[in-house]
Tab-separated table of C-alpha atoms in Angstrom:
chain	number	residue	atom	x	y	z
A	1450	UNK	CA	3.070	60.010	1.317
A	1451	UNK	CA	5.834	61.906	2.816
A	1452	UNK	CA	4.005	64.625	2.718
A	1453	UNK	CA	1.217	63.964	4.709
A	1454	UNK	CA	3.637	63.090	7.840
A	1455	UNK	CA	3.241	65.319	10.978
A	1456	UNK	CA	4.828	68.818	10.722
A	1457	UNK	CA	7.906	68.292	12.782
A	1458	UNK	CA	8.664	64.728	10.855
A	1459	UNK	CA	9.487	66.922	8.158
A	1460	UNK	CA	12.505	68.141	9.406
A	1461	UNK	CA	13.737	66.170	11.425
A	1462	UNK	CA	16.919	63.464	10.750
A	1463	UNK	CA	17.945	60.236	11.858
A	1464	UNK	CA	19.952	60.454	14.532
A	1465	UNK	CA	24.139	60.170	14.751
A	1466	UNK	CA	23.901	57.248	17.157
A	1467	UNK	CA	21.829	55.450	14.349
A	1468	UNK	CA	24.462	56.080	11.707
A	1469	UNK	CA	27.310	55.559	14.123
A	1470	UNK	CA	26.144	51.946	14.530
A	1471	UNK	CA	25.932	51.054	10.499
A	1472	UNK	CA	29.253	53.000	9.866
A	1473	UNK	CA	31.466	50.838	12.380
A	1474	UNK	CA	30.063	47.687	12.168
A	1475	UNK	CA	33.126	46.538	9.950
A	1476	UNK	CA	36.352	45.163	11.830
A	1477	UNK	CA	38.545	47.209	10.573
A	1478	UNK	CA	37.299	50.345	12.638
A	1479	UNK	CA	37.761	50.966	16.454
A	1480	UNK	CA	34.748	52.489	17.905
A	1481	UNK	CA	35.118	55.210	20.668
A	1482	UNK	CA	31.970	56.389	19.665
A	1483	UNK	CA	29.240	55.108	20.844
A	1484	UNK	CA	28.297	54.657	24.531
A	1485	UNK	CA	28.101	50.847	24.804
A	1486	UNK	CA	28.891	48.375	27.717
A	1487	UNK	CA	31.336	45.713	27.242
A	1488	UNK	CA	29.854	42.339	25.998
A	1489	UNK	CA	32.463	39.870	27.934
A	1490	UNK	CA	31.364	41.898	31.016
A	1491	UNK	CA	27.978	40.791	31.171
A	1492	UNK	CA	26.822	38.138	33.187
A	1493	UNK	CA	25.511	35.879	30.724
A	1494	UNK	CA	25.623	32.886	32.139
A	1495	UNK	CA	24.180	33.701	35.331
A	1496	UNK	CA	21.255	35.198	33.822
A	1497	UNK	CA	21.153	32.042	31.483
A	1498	UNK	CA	20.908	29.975	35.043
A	1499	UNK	CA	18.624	32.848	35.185
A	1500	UNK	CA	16.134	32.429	32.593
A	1501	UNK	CA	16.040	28.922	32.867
A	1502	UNK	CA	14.665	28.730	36.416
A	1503	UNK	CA	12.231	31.123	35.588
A	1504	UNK	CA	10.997	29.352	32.274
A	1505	UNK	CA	11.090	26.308	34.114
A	1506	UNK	CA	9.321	26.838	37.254
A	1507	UNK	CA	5.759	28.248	35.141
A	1508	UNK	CA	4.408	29.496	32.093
A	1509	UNK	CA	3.612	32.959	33.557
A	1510	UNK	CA	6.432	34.864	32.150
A	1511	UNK	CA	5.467	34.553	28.625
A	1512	UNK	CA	1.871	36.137	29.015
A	1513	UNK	CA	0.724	39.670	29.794
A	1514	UNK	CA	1.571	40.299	33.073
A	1515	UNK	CA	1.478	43.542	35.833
A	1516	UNK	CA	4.881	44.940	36.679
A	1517	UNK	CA	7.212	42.029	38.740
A	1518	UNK	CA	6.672	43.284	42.570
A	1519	UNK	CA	9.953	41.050	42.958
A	1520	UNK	CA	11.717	43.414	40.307
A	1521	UNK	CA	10.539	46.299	42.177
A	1522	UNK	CA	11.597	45.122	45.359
A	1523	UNK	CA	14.985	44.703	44.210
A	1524	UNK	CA	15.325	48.250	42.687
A	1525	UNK	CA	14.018	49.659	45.751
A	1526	UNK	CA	17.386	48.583	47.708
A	1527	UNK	CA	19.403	49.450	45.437
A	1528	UNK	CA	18.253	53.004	45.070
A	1529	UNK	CA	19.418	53.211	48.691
A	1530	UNK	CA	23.006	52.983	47.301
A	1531	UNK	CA	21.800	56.152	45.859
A	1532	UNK	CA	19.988	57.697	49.070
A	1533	UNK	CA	16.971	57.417	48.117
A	1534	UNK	CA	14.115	55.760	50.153
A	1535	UNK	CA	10.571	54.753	48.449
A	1536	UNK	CA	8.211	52.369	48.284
A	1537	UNK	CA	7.748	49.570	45.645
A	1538	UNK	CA	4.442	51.951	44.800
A	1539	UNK	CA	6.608	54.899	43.735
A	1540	UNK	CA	8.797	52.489	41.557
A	1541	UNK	CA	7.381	52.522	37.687
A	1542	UNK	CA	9.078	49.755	35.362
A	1543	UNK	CA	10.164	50.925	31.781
A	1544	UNK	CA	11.634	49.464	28.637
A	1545	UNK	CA	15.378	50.940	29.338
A	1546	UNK	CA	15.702	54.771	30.884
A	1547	UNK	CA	15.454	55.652	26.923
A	1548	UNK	CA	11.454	55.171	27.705
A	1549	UNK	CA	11.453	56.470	31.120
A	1550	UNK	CA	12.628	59.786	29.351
A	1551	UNK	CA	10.139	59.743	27.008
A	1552	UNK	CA	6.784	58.793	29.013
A	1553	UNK	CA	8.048	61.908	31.210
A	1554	UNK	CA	8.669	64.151	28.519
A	1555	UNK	CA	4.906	63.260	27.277
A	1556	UNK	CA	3.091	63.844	30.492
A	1557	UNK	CA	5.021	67.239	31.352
A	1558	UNK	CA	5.537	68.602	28.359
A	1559	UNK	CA	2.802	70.794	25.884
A	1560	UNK	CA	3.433	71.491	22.768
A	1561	UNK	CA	5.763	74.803	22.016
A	1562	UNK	CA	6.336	74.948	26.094
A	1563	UNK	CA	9.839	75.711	27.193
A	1564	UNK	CA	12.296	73.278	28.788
A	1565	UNK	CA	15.420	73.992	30.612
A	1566	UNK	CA	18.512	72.130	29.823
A	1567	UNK	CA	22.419	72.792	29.628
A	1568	UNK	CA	23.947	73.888	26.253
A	1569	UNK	CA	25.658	70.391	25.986
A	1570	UNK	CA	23.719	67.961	26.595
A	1571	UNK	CA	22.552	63.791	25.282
A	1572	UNK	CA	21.112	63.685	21.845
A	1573	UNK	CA	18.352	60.862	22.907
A	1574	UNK	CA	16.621	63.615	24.798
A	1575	UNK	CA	16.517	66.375	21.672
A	1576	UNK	CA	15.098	63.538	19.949
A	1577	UNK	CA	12.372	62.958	22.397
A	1578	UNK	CA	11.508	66.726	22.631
A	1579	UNK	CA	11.058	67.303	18.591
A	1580	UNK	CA	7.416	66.353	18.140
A	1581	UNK	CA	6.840	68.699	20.928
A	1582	UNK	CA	8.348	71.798	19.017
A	1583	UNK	CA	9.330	73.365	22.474
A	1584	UNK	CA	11.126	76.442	23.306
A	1585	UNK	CA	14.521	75.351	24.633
A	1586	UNK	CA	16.548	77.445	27.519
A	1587	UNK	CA	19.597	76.725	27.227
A	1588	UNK	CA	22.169	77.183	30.760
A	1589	UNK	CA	26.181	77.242	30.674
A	1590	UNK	CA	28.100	73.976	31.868
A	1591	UNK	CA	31.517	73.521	32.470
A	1592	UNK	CA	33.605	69.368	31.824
A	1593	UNK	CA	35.002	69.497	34.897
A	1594	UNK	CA	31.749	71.309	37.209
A	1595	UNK	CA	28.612	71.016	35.422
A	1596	UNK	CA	25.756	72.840	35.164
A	1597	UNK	CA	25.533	76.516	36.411
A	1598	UNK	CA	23.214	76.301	39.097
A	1599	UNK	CA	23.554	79.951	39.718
A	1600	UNK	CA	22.028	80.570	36.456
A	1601	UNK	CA	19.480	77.820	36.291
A	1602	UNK	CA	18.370	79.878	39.395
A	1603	UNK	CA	18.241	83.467	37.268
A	1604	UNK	CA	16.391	81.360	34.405
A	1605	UNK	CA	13.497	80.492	36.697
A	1606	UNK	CA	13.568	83.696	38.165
A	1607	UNK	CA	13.629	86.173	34.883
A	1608	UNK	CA	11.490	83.840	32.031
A	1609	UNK	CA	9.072	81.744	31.389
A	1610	UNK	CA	8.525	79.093	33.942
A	1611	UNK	CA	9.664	75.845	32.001
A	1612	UNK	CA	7.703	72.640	31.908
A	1613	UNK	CA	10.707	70.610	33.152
A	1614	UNK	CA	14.400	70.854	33.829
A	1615	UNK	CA	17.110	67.692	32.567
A	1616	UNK	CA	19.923	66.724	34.677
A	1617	UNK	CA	22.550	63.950	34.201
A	1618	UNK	CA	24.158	64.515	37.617
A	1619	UNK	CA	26.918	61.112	37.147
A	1620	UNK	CA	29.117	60.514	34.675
A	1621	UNK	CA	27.913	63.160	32.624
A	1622	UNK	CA	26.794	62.341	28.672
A	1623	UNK	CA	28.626	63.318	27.096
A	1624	UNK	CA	30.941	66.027	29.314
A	1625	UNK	CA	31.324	63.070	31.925
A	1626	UNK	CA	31.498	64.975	34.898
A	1627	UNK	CA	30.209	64.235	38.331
A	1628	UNK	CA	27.698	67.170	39.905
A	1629	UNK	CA	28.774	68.170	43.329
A	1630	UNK	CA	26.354	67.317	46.468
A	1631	UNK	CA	26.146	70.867	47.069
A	1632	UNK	CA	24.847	71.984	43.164
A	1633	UNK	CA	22.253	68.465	43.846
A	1634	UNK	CA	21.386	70.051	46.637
A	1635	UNK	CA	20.947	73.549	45.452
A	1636	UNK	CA	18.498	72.106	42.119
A	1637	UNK	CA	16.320	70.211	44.535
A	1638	UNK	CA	15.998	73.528	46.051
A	1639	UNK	CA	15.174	75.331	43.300
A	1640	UNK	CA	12.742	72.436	41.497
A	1641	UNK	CA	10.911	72.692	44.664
A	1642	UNK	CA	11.030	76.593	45.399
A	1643	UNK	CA	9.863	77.264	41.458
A	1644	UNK	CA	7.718	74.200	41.016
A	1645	UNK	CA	9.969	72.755	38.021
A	1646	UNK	CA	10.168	68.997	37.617
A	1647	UNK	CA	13.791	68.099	37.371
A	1648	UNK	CA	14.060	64.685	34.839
A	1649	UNK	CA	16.889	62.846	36.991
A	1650	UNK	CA	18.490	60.835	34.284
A	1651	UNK	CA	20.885	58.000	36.363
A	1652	UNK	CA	22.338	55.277	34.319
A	1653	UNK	CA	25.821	55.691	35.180
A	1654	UNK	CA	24.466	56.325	39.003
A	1655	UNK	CA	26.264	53.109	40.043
A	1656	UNK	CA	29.278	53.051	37.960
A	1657	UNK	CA	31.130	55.363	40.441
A	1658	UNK	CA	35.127	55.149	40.636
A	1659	UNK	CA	36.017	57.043	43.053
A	1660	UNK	CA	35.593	55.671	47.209
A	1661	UNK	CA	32.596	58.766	47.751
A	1662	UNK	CA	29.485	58.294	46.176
A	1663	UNK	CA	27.123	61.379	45.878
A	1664	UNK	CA	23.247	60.951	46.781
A	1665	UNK	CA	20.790	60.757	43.844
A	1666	UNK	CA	18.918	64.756	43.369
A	1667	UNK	CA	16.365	62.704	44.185
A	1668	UNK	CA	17.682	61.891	47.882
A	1669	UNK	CA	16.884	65.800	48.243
A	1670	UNK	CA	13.586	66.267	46.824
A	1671	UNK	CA	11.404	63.506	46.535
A	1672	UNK	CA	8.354	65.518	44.767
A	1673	UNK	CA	9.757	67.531	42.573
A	1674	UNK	CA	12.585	65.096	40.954
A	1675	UNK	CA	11.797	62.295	38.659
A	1676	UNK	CA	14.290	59.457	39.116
A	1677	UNK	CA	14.957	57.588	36.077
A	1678	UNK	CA	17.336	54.604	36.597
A	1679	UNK	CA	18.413	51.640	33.745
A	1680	UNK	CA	19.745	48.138	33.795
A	1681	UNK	CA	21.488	48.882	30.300
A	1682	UNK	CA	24.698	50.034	31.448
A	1683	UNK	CA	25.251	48.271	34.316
A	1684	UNK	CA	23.542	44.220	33.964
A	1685	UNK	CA	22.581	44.500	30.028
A	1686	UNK	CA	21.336	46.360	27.368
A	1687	UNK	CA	19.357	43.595	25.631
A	1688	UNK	CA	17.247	43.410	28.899
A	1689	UNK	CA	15.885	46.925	27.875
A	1690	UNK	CA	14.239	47.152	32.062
A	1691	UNK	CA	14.540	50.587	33.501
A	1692	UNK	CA	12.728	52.428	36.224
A	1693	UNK	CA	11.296	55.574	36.869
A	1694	UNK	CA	11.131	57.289	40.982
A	1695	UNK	CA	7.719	59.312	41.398
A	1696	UNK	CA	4.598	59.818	43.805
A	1697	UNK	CA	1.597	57.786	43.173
A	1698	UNK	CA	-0.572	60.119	41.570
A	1699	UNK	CA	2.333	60.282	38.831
A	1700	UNK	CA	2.972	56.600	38.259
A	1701	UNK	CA	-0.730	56.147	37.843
A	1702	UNK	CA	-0.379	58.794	35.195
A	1703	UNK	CA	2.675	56.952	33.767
A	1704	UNK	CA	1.039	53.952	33.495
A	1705	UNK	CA	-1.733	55.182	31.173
A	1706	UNK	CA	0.879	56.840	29.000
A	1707	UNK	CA	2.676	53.739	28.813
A	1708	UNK	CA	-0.175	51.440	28.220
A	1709	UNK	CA	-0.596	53.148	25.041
A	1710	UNK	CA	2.801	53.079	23.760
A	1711	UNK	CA	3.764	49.336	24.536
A	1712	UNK	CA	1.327	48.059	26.828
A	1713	UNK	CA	3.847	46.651	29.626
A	1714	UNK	CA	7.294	45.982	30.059
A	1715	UNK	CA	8.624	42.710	29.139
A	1716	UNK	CA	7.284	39.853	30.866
A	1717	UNK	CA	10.150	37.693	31.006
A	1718	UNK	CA	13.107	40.002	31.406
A	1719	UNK	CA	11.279	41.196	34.635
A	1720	UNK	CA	11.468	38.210	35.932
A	1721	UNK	CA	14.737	36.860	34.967
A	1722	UNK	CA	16.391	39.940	36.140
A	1723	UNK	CA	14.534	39.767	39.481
A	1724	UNK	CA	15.621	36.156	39.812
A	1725	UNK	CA	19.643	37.423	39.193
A	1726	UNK	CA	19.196	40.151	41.356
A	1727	UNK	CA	17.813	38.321	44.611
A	1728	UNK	CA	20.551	35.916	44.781
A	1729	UNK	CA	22.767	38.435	45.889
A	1730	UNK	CA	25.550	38.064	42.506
A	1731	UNK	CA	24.461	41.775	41.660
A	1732	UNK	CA	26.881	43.219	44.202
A	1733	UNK	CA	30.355	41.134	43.057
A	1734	UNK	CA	29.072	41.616	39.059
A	1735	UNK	CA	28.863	45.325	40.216
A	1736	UNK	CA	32.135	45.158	41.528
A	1737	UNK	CA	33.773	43.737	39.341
A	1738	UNK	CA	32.805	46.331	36.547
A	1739	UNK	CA	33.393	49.184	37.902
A	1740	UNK	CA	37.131	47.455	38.408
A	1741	UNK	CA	37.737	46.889	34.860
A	1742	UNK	CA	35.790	50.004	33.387
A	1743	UNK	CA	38.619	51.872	35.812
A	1744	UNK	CA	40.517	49.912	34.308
A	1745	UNK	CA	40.051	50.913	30.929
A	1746	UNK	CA	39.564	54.586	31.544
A	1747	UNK	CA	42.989	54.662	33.425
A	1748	UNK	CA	44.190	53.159	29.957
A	1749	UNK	CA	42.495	55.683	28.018
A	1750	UNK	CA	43.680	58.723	30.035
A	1751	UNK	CA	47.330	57.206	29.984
A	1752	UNK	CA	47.489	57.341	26.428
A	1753	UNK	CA	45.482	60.346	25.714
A	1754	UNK	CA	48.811	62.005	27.349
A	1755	UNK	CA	51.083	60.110	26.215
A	1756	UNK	CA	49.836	59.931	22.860
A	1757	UNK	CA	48.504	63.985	22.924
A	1758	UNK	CA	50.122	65.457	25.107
A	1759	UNK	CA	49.447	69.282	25.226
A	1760	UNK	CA	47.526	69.162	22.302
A	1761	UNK	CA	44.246	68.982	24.073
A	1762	UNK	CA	42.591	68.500	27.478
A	1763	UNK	CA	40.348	66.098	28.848
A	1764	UNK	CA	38.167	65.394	31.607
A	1765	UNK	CA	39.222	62.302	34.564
A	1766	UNK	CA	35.839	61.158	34.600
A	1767	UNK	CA	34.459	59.719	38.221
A	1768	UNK	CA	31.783	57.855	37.323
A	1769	UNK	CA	29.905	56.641	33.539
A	1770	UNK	CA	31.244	55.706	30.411
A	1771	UNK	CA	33.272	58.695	28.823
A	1772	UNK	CA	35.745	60.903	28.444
A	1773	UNK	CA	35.449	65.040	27.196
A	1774	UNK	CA	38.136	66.304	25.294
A	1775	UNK	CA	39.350	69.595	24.385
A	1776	UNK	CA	41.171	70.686	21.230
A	1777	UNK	CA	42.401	74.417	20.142
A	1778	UNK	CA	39.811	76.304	18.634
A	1779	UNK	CA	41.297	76.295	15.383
A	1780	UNK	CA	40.215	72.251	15.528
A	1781	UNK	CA	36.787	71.512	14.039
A	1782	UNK	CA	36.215	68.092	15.432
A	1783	UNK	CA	32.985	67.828	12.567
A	1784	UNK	CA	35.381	67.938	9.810
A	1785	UNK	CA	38.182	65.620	12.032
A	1786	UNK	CA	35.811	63.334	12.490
A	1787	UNK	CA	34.872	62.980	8.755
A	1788	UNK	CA	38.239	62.565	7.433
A	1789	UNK	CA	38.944	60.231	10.959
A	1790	UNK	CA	36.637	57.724	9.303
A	1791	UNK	CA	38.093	57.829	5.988
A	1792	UNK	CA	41.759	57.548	6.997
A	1793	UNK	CA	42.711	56.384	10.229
A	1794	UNK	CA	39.319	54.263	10.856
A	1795	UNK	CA	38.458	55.352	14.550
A	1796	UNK	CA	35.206	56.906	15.018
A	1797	UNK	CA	34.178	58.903	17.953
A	1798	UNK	CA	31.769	61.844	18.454
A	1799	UNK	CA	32.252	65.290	17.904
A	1800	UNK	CA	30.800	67.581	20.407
A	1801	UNK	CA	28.434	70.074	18.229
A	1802	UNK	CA	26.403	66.615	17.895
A	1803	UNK	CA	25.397	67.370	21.360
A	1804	UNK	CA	25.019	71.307	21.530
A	1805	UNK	CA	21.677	72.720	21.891
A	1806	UNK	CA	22.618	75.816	19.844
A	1807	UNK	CA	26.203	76.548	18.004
A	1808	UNK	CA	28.849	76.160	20.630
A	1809	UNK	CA	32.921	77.023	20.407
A	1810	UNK	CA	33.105	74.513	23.312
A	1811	UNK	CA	31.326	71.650	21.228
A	1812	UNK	CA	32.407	72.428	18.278
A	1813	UNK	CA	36.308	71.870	18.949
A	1814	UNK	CA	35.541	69.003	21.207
A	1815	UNK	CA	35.055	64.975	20.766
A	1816	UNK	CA	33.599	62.248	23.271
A	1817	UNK	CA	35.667	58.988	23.655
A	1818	UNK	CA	34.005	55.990	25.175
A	1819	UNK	CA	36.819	53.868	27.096
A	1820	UNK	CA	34.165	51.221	27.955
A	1821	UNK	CA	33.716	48.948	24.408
A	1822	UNK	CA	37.274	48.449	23.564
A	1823	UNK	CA	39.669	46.344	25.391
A	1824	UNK	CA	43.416	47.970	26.337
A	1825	UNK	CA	45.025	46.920	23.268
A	1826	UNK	CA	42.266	48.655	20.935
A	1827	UNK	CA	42.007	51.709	23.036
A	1828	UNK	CA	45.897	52.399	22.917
A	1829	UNK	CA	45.903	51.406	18.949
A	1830	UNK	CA	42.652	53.941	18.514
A	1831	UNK	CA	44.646	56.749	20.977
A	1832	UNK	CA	47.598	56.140	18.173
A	1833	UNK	CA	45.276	56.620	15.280
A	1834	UNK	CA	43.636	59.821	16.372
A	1835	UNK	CA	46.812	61.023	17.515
A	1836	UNK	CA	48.063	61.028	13.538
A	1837	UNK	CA	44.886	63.030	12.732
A	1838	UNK	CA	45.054	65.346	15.837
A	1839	UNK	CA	49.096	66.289	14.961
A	1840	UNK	CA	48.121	66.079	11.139
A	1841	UNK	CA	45.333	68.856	11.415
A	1842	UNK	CA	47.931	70.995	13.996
């Protein structure tokens, strides 16, 4: 039977976030690995208060319904926290931004086309592109800049015109930096100048720690930048509600794509997380997370040098959920992480999961997510990977 599968099914693998979650699901291992929120910050009860109301009050919510206008009203002021004005027509509901990716990819992309991304970039998009097969152009980034805009710009002048550019301006996965207003500014530009949709991916958009907040890309282009925002990293995964930003003419080209993947989005967490968000306890849960995920990344970043020292680098992220870091060359962090999971039991990721193509950078570099664990964990996890950093010195 395996045979008969689509071409590209044949090579393809599952992917390291899947075995990440089976491998530390026992106690005894402390997880920088993968990018997850912290349960005991989410508002549980609230949305509990939440749920009932909305349960309560009608029977709606559990049937086949058209996307919550109340939800929609709700994202539309917060996207102007990210400068970005729309209607509720331009707003297109999504199971998480994991979706939202997806149902873009699949309306902009043909088979075997080319796409333009950076060298180092999130897995969950690959993983989206592989049934298309496409031709990937690849641009230099930098931990502590981001993307090469200047090249991006000889890309689009010198080859093929790609069907669509990705961008995780905030709290870059997994480099973690924060792309300047003036390099938003300048891909707006260019999306619009060359006619290339830019996919804005934005879930760490509000999870800013710094007092300046940059605009959205969006803010600067509104036709030629798809928005895609999520509720997973900042009210709750297990919500799985994200949005997309486009014109009209694109949402009602969305919403055909969608209705053949899952029909709608859920019903009931529309409306439960439209309830939460109109009674105004958004902006002090908001608050309050971005205070303790500071929190924790100052606590991460104060034992990273106490702990490492001049062993390795790292980024001071500004906004999202991670933190880059650097060894010697003469580190591969594939074969560090294998023996890390054997020995000292912290697991993390090691950057050539996340290269497009073979990269020195990647390949002697890990992520750490300072989110998950509390300040205890993180400084007994900083002491474990120490061991392993100074062993393979």
């Amino acid at each position: 039977m395996a045979q008969r599968l689509a071409a590209w099914t044949q090579h393809t693998k599952r992917s390291a976030l899947q075995d990440m979650l089976e491998l530390t699901s026992g106690p005894e291992y402390i997880s920088f690995g993968l990018g997850l929120p912290n349960a005991e910050c989410f508002p549980a009860k609230q949305l509990a208060v939440s749920a009932n109301e909305v349960l309560l009050r009608q029977s709606d919510p559990l049937q086949y319904a058209p996307p919550a206008e109340q939800l929609k009203r709700q994202i539309q002021l917060l996207m102007r926290k990210r400068g970005v004005e729309c209607s509720t027509s331009q707003i297109f509901l999504t199971a998480g931004a994991q979706q939202g990716i997806n149902l873009l990819v699949r309306l902009l992309l043909d088979p075997g086309k080319a796409v333009l991304a950076e060298e180092v970039t999130y897995t969950g998009f690959l993983q989206v592109l592989e049934p298309f097969q496409p031709r990937m152009m690849t641009v230099s980034t930098d931990p502590a800049t981001g993307i090469d805009v200047e090249q991006v710009e000889q890309v689009l002048q010198t080859e093929e015109r790609p069907a669509c550019m990705y961008v995780i301006p905030s709290g870059h996965n997994p480099l973690s930096y924060t792309l300047s207003r003036e390099k938003r500014q300048k891909l707006a530009q260019l999306a619009a100048e060359y006619e290339v949709p830019i996919i804005e991916d934005d879930p760490y958009g509000f999870l800013a720690y710094e007092d300046i907040e940059i605009p959205a890309i969006k803010s600067f282009q509104s036709d030629w930048v798809f928005y895609v925002g999520s509720f997973s990293k900042i009210l709750a995964p297990g919500l799985r509600l994200g949005w997309i930003i486009a014109n009209e003419e694109i949402i009602e080209k969305l919403s055909i794509v969608k209705e053949a993947t899952d029909i709608n989005t859920a019903t009931l967490t529309q409306q439960i997380a439209a309830n939460f968000l109109q009674k105004d306890e958004f902006a002090n849960h908001l608050h309050h997370l971005r205070q303790e995920y500071r929190s924790r990344r100052n606590g991460m970043l104060d034992q990273l040098e106490a702990q490492l020292g001049e062993a390795g680098s790292w980024t001071i992220p500004s906004s999202g959920l991670f933190i880059w870091v650097r060894f010697p060359e003469s580190i591969n962090t594939m074969e560090l992480f294998r023996e890390s999971i054997t020995t000292e039991k912290v697991t993390f990721f090691p950057g050539s999961v996340f290269a497009v193509n073979p990269s020195r950078m990647a390949s002697s570099s890990i992520r750490l997510n300072f989110s998950f664990n509390n300040h205890d964990k993180i400084e007994e996890g900083i002491t474990r990977l120490s061991r392993l950093v100074k062993r393979h010195l």
